Coordinates of C-alpha atoms in Angstrom, one line a residue:
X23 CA -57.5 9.6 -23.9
X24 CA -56.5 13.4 -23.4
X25 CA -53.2 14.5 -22.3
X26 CA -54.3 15.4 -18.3
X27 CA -56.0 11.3 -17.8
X28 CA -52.8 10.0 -19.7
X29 CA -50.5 12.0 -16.8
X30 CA -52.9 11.1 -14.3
X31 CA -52.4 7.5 -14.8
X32 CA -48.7 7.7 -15.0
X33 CA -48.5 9.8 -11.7
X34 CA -50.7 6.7 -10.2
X35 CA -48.5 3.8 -11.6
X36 CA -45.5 5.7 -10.5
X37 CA -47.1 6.0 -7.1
X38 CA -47.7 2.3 -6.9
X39 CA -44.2 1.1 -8.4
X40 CA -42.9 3.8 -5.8
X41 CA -45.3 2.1 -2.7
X42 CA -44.7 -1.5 -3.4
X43 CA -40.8 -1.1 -4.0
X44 CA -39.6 1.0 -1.1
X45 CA -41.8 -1.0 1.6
X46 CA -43.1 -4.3 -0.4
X47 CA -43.2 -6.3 2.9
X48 CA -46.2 -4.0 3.7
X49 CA -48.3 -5.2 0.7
X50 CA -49.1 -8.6 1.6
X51 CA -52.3 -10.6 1.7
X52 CA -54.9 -8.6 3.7
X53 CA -52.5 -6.1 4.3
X54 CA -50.1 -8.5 6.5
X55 CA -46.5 -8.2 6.2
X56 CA -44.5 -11.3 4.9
X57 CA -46.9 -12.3 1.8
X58 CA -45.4 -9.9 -1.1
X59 CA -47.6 -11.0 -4.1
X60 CA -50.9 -9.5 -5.5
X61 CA -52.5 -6.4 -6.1
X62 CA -53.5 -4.2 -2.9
X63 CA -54.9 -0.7 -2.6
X64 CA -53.8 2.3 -1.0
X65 CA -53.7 6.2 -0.6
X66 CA -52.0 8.1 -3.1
X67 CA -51.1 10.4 -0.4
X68 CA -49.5 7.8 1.8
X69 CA -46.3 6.9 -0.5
X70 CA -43.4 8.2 1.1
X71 CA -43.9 8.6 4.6
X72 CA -41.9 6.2 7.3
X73 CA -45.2 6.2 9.4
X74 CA -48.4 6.7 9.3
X75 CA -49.8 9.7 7.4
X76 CA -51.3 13.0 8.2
X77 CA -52.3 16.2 7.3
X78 CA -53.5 19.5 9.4
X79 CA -56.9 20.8 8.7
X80 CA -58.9 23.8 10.7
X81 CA -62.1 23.7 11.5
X82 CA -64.1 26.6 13.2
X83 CA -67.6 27.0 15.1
X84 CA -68.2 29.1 11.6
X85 CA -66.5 27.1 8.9
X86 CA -66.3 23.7 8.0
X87 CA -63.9 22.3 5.8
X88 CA -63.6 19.4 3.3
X89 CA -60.4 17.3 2.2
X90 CA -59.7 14.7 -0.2
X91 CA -58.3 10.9 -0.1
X92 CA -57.1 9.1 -3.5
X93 CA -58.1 5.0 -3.4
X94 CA -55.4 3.6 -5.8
X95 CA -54.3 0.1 -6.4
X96 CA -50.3 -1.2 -6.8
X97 CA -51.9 -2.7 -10.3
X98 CA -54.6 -3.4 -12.5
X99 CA -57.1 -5.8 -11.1
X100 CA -58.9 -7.8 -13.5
X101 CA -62.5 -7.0 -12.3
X102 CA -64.3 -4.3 -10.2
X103 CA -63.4 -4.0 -6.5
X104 CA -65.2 -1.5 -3.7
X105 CA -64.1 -0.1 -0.7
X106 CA -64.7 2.2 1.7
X107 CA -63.6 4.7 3.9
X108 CA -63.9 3.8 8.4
X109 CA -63.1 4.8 11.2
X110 CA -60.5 3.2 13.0
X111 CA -59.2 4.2 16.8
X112 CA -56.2 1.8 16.6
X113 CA -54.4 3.8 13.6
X114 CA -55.0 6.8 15.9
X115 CA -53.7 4.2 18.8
X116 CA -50.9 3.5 16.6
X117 CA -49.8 7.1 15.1
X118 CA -50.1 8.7 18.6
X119 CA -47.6 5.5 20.2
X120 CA -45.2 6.6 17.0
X121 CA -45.3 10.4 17.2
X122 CA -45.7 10.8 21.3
X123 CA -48.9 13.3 20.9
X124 CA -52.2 12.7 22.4
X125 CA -54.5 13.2 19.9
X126 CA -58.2 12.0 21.2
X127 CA -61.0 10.4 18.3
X128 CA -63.2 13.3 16.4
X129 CA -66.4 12.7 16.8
X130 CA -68.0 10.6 13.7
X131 CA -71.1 13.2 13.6
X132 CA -69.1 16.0 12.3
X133 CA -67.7 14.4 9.3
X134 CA -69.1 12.8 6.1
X135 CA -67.1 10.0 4.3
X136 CA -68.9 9.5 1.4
X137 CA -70.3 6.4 0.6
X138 CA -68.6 3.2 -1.4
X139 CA -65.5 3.3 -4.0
X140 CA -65.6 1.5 -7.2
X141 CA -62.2 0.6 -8.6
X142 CA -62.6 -0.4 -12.5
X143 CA -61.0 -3.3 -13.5
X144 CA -58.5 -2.2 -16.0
X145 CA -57.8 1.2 -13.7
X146 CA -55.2 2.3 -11.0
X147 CA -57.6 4.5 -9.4
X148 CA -61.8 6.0 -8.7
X149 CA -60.1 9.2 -8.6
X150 CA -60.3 11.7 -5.3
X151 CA -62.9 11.0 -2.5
X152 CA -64.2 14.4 -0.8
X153 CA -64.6 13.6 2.9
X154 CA -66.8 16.5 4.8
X155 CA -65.8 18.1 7.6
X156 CA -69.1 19.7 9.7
X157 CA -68.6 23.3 11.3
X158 CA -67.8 21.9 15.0
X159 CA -69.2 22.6 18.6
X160 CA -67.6 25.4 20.8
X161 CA -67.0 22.5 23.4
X162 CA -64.4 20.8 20.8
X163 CA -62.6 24.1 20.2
X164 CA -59.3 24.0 21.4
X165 CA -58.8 20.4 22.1
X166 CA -56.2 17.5 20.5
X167 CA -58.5 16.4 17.8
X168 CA -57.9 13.4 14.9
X169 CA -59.7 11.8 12.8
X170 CA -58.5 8.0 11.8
X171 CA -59.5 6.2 8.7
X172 CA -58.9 3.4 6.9
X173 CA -59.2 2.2 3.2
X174 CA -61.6 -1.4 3.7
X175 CA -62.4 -3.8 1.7
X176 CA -66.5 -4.2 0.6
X177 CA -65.7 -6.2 -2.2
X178 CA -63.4 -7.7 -4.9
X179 CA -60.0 -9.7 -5.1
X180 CA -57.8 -6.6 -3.9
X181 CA -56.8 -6.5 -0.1
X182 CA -55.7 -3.8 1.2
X183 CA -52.1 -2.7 2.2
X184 CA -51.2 -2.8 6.0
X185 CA -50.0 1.0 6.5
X186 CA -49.9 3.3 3.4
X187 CA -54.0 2.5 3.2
X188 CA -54.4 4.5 7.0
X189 CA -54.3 8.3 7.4
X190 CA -54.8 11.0 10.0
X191 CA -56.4 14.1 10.0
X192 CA -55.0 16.5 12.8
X193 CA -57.6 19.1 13.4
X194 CA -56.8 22.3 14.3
X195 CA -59.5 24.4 16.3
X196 CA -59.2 27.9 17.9
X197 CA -60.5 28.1 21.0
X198 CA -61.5 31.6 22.5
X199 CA -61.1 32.4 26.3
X200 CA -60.3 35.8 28.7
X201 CA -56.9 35.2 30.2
X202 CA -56.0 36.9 33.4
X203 CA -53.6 39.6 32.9
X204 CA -51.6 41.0 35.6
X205 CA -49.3 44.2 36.0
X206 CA -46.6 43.0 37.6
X207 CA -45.5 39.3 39.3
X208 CA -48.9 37.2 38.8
X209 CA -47.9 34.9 42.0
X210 CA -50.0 31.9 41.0
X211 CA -49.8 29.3 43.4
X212 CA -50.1 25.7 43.7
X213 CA -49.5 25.0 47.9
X214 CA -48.8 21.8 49.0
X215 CA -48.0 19.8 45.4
X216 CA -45.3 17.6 47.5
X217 CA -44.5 15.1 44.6
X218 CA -41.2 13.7 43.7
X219 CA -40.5 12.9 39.9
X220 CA -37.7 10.8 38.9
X221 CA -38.0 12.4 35.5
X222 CA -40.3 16.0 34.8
X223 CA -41.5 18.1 32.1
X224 CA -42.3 21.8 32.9
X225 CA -44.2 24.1 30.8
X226 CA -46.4 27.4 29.6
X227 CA -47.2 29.7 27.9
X228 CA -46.6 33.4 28.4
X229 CA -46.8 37.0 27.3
X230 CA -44.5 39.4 28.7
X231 CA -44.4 43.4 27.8
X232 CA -40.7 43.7 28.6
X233 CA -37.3 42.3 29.7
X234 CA -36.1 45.2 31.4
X235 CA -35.4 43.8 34.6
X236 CA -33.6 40.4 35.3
X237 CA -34.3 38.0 38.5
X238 CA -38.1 37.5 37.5
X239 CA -38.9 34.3 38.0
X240 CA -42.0 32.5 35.6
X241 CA -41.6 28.9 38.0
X242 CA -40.6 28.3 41.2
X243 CA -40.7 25.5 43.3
X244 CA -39.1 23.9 46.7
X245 CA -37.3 25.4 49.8
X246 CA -33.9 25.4 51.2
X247 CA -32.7 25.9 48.0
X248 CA -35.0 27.0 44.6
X249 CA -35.2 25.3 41.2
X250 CA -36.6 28.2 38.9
X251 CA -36.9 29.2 35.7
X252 CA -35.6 33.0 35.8
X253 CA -35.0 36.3 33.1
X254 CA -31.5 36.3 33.6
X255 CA -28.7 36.8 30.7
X256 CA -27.4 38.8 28.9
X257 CA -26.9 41.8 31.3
X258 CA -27.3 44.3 28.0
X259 CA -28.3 43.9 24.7
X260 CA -26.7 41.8 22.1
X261 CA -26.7 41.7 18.6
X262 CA -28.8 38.4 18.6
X263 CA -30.7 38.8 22.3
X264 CA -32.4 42.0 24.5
X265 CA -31.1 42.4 27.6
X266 CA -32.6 39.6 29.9
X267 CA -34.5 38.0 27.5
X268 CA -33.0 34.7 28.0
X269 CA -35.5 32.3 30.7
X270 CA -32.7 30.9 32.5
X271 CA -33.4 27.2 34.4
X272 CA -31.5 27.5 38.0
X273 CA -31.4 24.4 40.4
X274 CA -29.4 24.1 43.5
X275 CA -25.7 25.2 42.6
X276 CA -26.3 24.6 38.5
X277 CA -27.9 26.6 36.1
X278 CA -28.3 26.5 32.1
X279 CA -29.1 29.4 29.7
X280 CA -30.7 28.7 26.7
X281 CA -28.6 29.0 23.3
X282 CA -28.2 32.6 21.9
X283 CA -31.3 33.3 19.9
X284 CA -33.8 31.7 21.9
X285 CA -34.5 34.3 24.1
X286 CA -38.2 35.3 24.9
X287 CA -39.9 37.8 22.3
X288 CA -42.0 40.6 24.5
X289 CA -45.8 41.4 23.6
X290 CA -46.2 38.0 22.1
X291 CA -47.8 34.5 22.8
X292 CA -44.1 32.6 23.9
X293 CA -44.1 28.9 25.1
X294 CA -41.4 27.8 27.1
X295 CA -40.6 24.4 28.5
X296 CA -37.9 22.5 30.7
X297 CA -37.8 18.9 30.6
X298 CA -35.4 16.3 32.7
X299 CA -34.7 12.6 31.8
X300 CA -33.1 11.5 35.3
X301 CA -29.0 13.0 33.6
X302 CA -30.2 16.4 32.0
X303 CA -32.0 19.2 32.0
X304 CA -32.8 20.3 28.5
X305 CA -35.0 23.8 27.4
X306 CA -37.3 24.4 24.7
X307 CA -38.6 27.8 23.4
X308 CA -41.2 27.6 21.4
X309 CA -41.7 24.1 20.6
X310 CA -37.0 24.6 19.8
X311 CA -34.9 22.9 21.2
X312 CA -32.8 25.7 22.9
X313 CA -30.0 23.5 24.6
X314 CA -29.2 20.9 27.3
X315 CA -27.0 19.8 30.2
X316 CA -25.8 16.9 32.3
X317 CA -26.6 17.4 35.7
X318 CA -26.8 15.4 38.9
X319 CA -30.4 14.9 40.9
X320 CA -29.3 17.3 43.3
X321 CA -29.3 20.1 41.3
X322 CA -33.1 19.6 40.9
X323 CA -33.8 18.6 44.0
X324 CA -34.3 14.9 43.1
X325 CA -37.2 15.7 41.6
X326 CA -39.4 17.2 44.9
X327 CA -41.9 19.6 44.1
X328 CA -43.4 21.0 47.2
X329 CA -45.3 23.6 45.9
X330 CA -45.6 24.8 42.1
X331 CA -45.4 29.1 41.2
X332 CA -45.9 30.5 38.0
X333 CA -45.5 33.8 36.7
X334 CA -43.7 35.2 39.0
X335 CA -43.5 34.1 42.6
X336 CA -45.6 37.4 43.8
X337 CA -43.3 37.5 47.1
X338 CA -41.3 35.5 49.0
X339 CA -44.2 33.3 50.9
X340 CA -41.3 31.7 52.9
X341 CA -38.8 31.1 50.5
X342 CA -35.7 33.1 49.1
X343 CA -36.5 33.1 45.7
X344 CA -37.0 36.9 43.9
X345 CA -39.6 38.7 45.2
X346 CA -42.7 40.8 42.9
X347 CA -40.6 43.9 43.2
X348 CA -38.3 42.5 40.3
X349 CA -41.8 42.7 38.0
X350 CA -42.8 46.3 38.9
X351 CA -43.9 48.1 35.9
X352 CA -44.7 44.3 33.2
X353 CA -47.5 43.3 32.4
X354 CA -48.0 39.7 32.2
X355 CA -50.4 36.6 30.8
X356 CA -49.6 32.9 32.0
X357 CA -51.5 30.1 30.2
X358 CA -51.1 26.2 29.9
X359 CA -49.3 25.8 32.8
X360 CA -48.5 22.2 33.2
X361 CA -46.3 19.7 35.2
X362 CA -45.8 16.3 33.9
X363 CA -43.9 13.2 35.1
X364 CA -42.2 12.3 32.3
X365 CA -39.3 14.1 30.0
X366 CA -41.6 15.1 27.3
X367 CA -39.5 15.0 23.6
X368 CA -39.0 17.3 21.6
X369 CA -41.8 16.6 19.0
X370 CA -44.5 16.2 22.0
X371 CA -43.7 19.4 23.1
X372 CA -43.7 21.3 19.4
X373 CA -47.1 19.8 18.5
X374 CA -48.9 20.4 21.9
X375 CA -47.9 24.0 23.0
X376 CA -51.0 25.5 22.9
X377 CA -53.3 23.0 24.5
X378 CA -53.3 19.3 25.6
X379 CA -55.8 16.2 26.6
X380 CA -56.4 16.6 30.3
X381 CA -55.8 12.8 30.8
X382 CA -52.7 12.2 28.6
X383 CA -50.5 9.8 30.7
X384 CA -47.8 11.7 32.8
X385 CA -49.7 14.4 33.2
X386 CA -49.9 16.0 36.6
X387 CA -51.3 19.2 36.7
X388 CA -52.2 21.3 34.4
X389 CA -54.2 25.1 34.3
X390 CA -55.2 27.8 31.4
X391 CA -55.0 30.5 34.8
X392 CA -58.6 31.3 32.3
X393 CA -62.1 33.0 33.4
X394 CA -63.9 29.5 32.5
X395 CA -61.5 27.8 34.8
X396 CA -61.9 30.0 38.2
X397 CA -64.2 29.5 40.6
X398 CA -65.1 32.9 41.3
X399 CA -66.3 31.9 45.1
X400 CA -63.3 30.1 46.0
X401 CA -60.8 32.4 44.0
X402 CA -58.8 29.6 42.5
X403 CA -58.1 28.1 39.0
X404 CA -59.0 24.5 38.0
X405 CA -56.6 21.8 37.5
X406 CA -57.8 20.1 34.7
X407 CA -56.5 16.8 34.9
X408 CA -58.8 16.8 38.0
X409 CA -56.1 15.3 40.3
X410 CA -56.9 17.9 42.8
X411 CA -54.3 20.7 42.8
X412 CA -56.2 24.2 42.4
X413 CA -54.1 27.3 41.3
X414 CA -54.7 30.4 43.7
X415 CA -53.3 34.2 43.3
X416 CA -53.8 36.9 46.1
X417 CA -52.5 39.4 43.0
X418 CA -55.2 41.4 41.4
X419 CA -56.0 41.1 37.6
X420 CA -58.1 42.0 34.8
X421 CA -59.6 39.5 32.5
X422 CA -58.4 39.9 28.8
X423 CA -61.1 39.1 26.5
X424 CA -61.3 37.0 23.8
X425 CA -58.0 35.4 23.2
X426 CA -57.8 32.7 20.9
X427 CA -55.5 29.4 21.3
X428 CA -54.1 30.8 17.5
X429 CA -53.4 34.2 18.6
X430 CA -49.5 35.5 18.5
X431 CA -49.7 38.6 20.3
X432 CA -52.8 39.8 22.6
X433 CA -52.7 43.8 23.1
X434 CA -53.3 44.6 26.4
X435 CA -56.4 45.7 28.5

């Protein structure tokens, strides 16, 4: 036995001693917790993770891409067992209940899982399995995509282990779309919302071309008093922040700036995010948390949301928020506008900035403000969760071509 098989079968041995000590519960018979004796197979590149595990691969409409999965056993069984790889929607059911995302199935006719696994008696492990991934459809660019398998049994004494023989696959997939790009406020509109939220998550992405103007609002909502997200602080330029470059969140007679540092980069893809639990608001920039506050109901209006404007309120349309005349002279791009009616954490809003499923539960309204979402006739943008809540603008715009979900800065038109 050379050198490189006599460290490969230490690395796997320590893998297994590693496995069946930290979490032996795991390992019992058919992979149910409480029975600790026997051999049981796993993935090498499961050990060590407190959930179940994944890995991020990207796929294009050009390029495929193909991965690899280790089969190993805790010990040496004392005849030949098989497995194989399957797809399974309850680990995805599972992993998406313990990491809050939303990740929907990949489809099974993109992907290749090889065919059965032999395990040698006498051996920790067949070695790596090469799962293909097929070049995908435009029409599954852009979206929440995973793939679930699970290590099963075919044949043989060895069960299989409970967790660390489940992964995920997150894919990652651009998807390409012209964005409407204004020159100054873009006041997009959703009239009539009228929905009250105990708890609320607000969101989007934007692109800005400069701070040098505070008061200019990127959400807006209610009369009688505004809750809006606003460029506000600091009045000149710091060491650590441009002048107005931090998105402050203003309700009625409270407001919250986000910490020094997290201020809004100009000429490049930002997301920015709000969220409110029922006691505080708390901001996000760019997937960070960027600070938080106690607050009472009041400040946000208990939760009513009468209409829903995002960036820039375009004039005052009957309320005393800032007017378009604050924008003058900025270009702007507003994407992945969404509401939800929840307090979405802090890990469900780093891992779904740049797009989410349409259906995922507490989600109210959401819109790309994209050429292959507006209805040209009836001048408005889709909501995509379907619930009914079009997005309109009487601003005019250009369409910017060709932007990609991955994209960090779009020049402009």
């Amino acid at each position: 036995m050379n050198m490189k098989n006599i460290f490969e079968m230490l690395l796997l041995a320590s893998a297994a001693l590693c496995a069946f000590g930290c979490d032996n519960a795991e390992y019992g018979e058919g992979g149910k917790e409480g029975d600790k004796l026997g051999v049981h197979a796993f993935f090498a590149e499961s050990i060590n993770n407190s959930g179940i595990a994944s890995s991020t691969i990207k796929l294009t409409v050009n390029e495929g891409a193909k991965v690899v999965l280790t089969p190993s056993l805790t010990g040496k069984a004392d005849s030949d067992c098989s497995f194989k790889l399957e797809i399974d929607e309850t680990v995805l059911d599972a992993y998406n209940a313990a990491e809050g995302t939303g990740y929907q199935i990949f489809d099974e006719n993109f992907v290749d899982l090889g065919g059965e696994i032999t395990i040698k008696a006498g051996e920790y492990s067949a070695g790596a399995i090469v799962i293909s991934f097929d070049k995908i459809p435009a029409s599954l660019s852009g979206l929440p995509i995973a793939l679930p398998v699970r290590l099963q049994k075919i044949g043989g004494d060895v069960e299989t282990t409970a967790k660390t023989s489940c992964y995920v696959f997150i894919i990652t997939s651009p998807m390409v779309n012209d964005i409407a790009q204004f020159n100054g406020a873009a006041g997009l509109w959703v009239n009539d919302f009228e929905q009250t939220f105990s708890a609320f998550t607000i969101e989007m992405r934007i692109q800005v071309a400069n701070t040098y103007n505070r008061n200019r609002d990127i959400f807006c909502t209610v009369n009688d008093g505004e809750l809006m997200f606003r460029f506000e602080d600091p009045q000149s330029s710091t060491s650590t922040d441009p002048a107005h470059s931090l998105v402050q969140f203003q309700g009625v007679g409270d407001y919250l700036n986000p910490s020094s540092g997290c201020h809004i980069n100009v000429n490049k893809w930002q997301h920015y995010a709000v969220t409110y639990d029922g006691n505080k608001i708390a901001i996000y920039v760019n997937g960070v948390f960027a600070g938080d506050k106690a607050i009472t109901s009041k400040v946000v209006k208990d939760g009513y949301f009468k209409y829903l404007t995002y960036g820039g309120i375009g004039g005052s349309n009957g309320t005393w928020a800032p007017g378009d005349s604050w924008w003058i002279g900025c270009n702007i791009m507003v994407t992945e506008c969404r509401i939800w009616s929840v307090a979405r954490t802090a890990d469900q809003i780093a891992k779904n900035m740049r797009s989410v499923v349409p259906d995922t539960k507490g989600l109210e309204g959401y819109w790309r403000v994209s050429k292959s979402t507006y209805d040209e006739e009836k001048k408005e943008f889709a909501d995509l969760t379907g619930k009914g809540h079009p997005m309109t603008t009487s601003k005019s715009f250009v369409w910017n071509e060709n932007i990609s979900t991955e994209d960090e800065a779009t020049p402009w038109k």
